[in-house]
Amino acid sequence: CRTGLSVRHVGERFQHANATITRYFREILFAVSSPSFYNQYVQLPSENDPLPEYLQSGKLKFFSGALGAVDGTHIACSPPASEQDLARNRK
């Protein structure tokens, strides 16, 4: 999940069949998205929660020159050079 590798690459790395990798990936996905796990460990901010100080101060040096999603999502994308312009600044 974290590396963005394909099932084939993960299967090769861990020496298991693609079907095995897919089956366990789905089991983990369903486990972490189940109500019992999600409700206990995932806490989304409410509308009334104050912004953290580092966001209010405007001193976001680590975002200088950044291109990307407004909602904070970053999706790793490695298109061929001929298609890189199509993938820039997309959701």
Short mmCIF file of C-alpha atoms in Angstrom, two decimals:
data_model
loop_
_atom_site.label_atom_id
_atom_site.label_comp_id
_atom_site.label_asym_id
_atom_site.label_seq_id
_atom_site.Cartn_x
_atom_site.Cartn_y
_atom_site.Cartn_z
CA CYS A 1 0.00 0.00 0.00
CA ARG A 2 2.63 2.48 1.01
CA THR A 3 5.05 2.04 -1.85
CA GLY A 4 2.56 2.19 -4.69
CA LEU A 5 3.98 -0.99 -6.17
CA SER A 6 1.83 -3.25 -8.31
CA VAL A 7 0.59 -6.63 -7.12
CA ARG A 8 3.08 -8.26 -9.47
CA HIS A 9 6.02 -6.38 -7.92
CA VAL A 10 4.92 -7.16 -4.37
CA GLY A 11 4.40 -10.81 -5.28
CA GLU A 12 7.89 -10.97 -6.78
CA ARG A 13 9.43 -9.24 -3.76
CA PHE A 14 7.80 -11.57 -1.22
CA GLN A 15 7.75 -14.65 -3.45
CA HIS A 16 4.00 -15.23 -3.32
CA ALA A 17 1.35 -15.61 -6.01
CA ASN A 18 -0.51 -12.51 -7.17
CA ALA A 19 -3.77 -14.04 -5.95
CA THR A 20 -2.31 -14.43 -2.45
CA ILE A 21 -1.10 -10.81 -2.38
CA THR A 22 -4.51 -9.60 -3.58
CA ARG A 23 -6.41 -11.73 -1.04
CA TYR A 24 -4.40 -10.42 1.92
CA PHE A 25 -4.44 -6.86 0.65
CA ARG A 26 -8.24 -7.02 0.55
CA GLU A 27 -8.37 -8.53 4.05
CA ILE A 28 -6.26 -5.68 5.44
CA LEU A 29 -8.26 -3.09 3.50
CA PHE A 30 -11.55 -4.43 4.84
CA ALA A 31 -10.13 -4.65 8.38
CA VAL A 32 -8.95 -1.01 8.53
CA SER A 33 -12.15 0.26 6.92
CA SER A 34 -14.46 -1.74 9.18
CA PRO A 35 -16.61 0.31 11.56
CA SER A 36 -14.96 -1.21 14.65
CA PHE A 37 -11.47 -0.11 13.56
CA TYR A 38 -12.42 3.11 11.77
CA ASN A 39 -14.60 4.50 14.55
CA GLN A 40 -11.95 3.81 17.17
CA TYR A 41 -8.79 5.02 15.39
CA VAL A 42 -9.82 7.56 12.75
CA GLN A 43 -10.67 10.99 14.08
CA LEU A 44 -11.52 13.64 11.51
CA PRO A 45 -11.43 17.28 12.58
CA SER A 46 -14.78 18.96 13.07
CA GLU A 47 -15.78 22.25 11.48
CA ASN A 48 -15.28 24.10 14.75
CA ASP A 49 -11.76 22.83 15.51
CA PRO A 50 -9.21 25.66 15.40
CA LEU A 51 -6.47 25.60 12.79
CA PRO A 52 -3.04 24.61 14.07
CA GLU A 53 -0.68 27.52 14.72
CA TYR A 54 1.70 26.61 11.89
CA LEU A 55 -1.17 26.88 9.40
CA GLN A 56 -2.40 30.19 10.78
CA SER A 57 1.02 31.82 10.84
CA GLY A 58 1.53 31.61 7.08
CA LYS A 59 5.06 30.30 7.56
CA LEU A 60 4.70 27.27 5.37
CA LYS A 61 8.19 27.22 3.90
CA PHE A 62 7.92 23.52 3.16
CA PHE A 63 5.15 24.32 0.63
CA SER A 64 7.09 26.92 -1.32
CA GLY A 65 6.99 26.13 -5.01
CA ALA A 66 4.58 23.25 -4.44
CA LEU A 67 2.13 22.19 -7.09
CA GLY A 68 -0.69 20.00 -6.02
CA ALA A 69 -3.96 19.17 -4.47
CA VAL A 70 -5.84 21.64 -2.34
CA ASP A 71 -7.09 18.98 0.05
CA GLY A 72 -3.58 17.79 0.98
CA THR A 73 -3.69 14.62 -1.09
CA HIS A 74 -0.58 13.57 -2.95
CA ILE A 75 -0.75 10.76 -5.43
CA ALA A 76 2.53 9.38 -6.71
CA CYS A 77 2.50 9.53 -10.50
CA SER A 78 5.26 8.60 -12.92
CA PRO A 79 3.93 9.01 -16.46
CA PRO A 80 6.21 8.89 -19.48
CA ALA A 81 7.87 12.19 -20.40
CA SER A 82 5.46 12.70 -23.30
CA GLU A 83 2.46 12.64 -20.90
CA GLN A 84 3.84 14.51 -17.88
CA ASP A 85 2.04 17.75 -18.73
CA LEU A 86 -1.28 15.88 -18.72
CA ALA A 87 -0.70 14.65 -15.14
CA ARG A 88 0.49 17.93 -13.63
CA ASN A 89 -1.94 19.67 -11.23
CA ARG A 90 -4.61 17.00 -11.52
CA LYS A 91 -6.59 15.47 -8.67
#
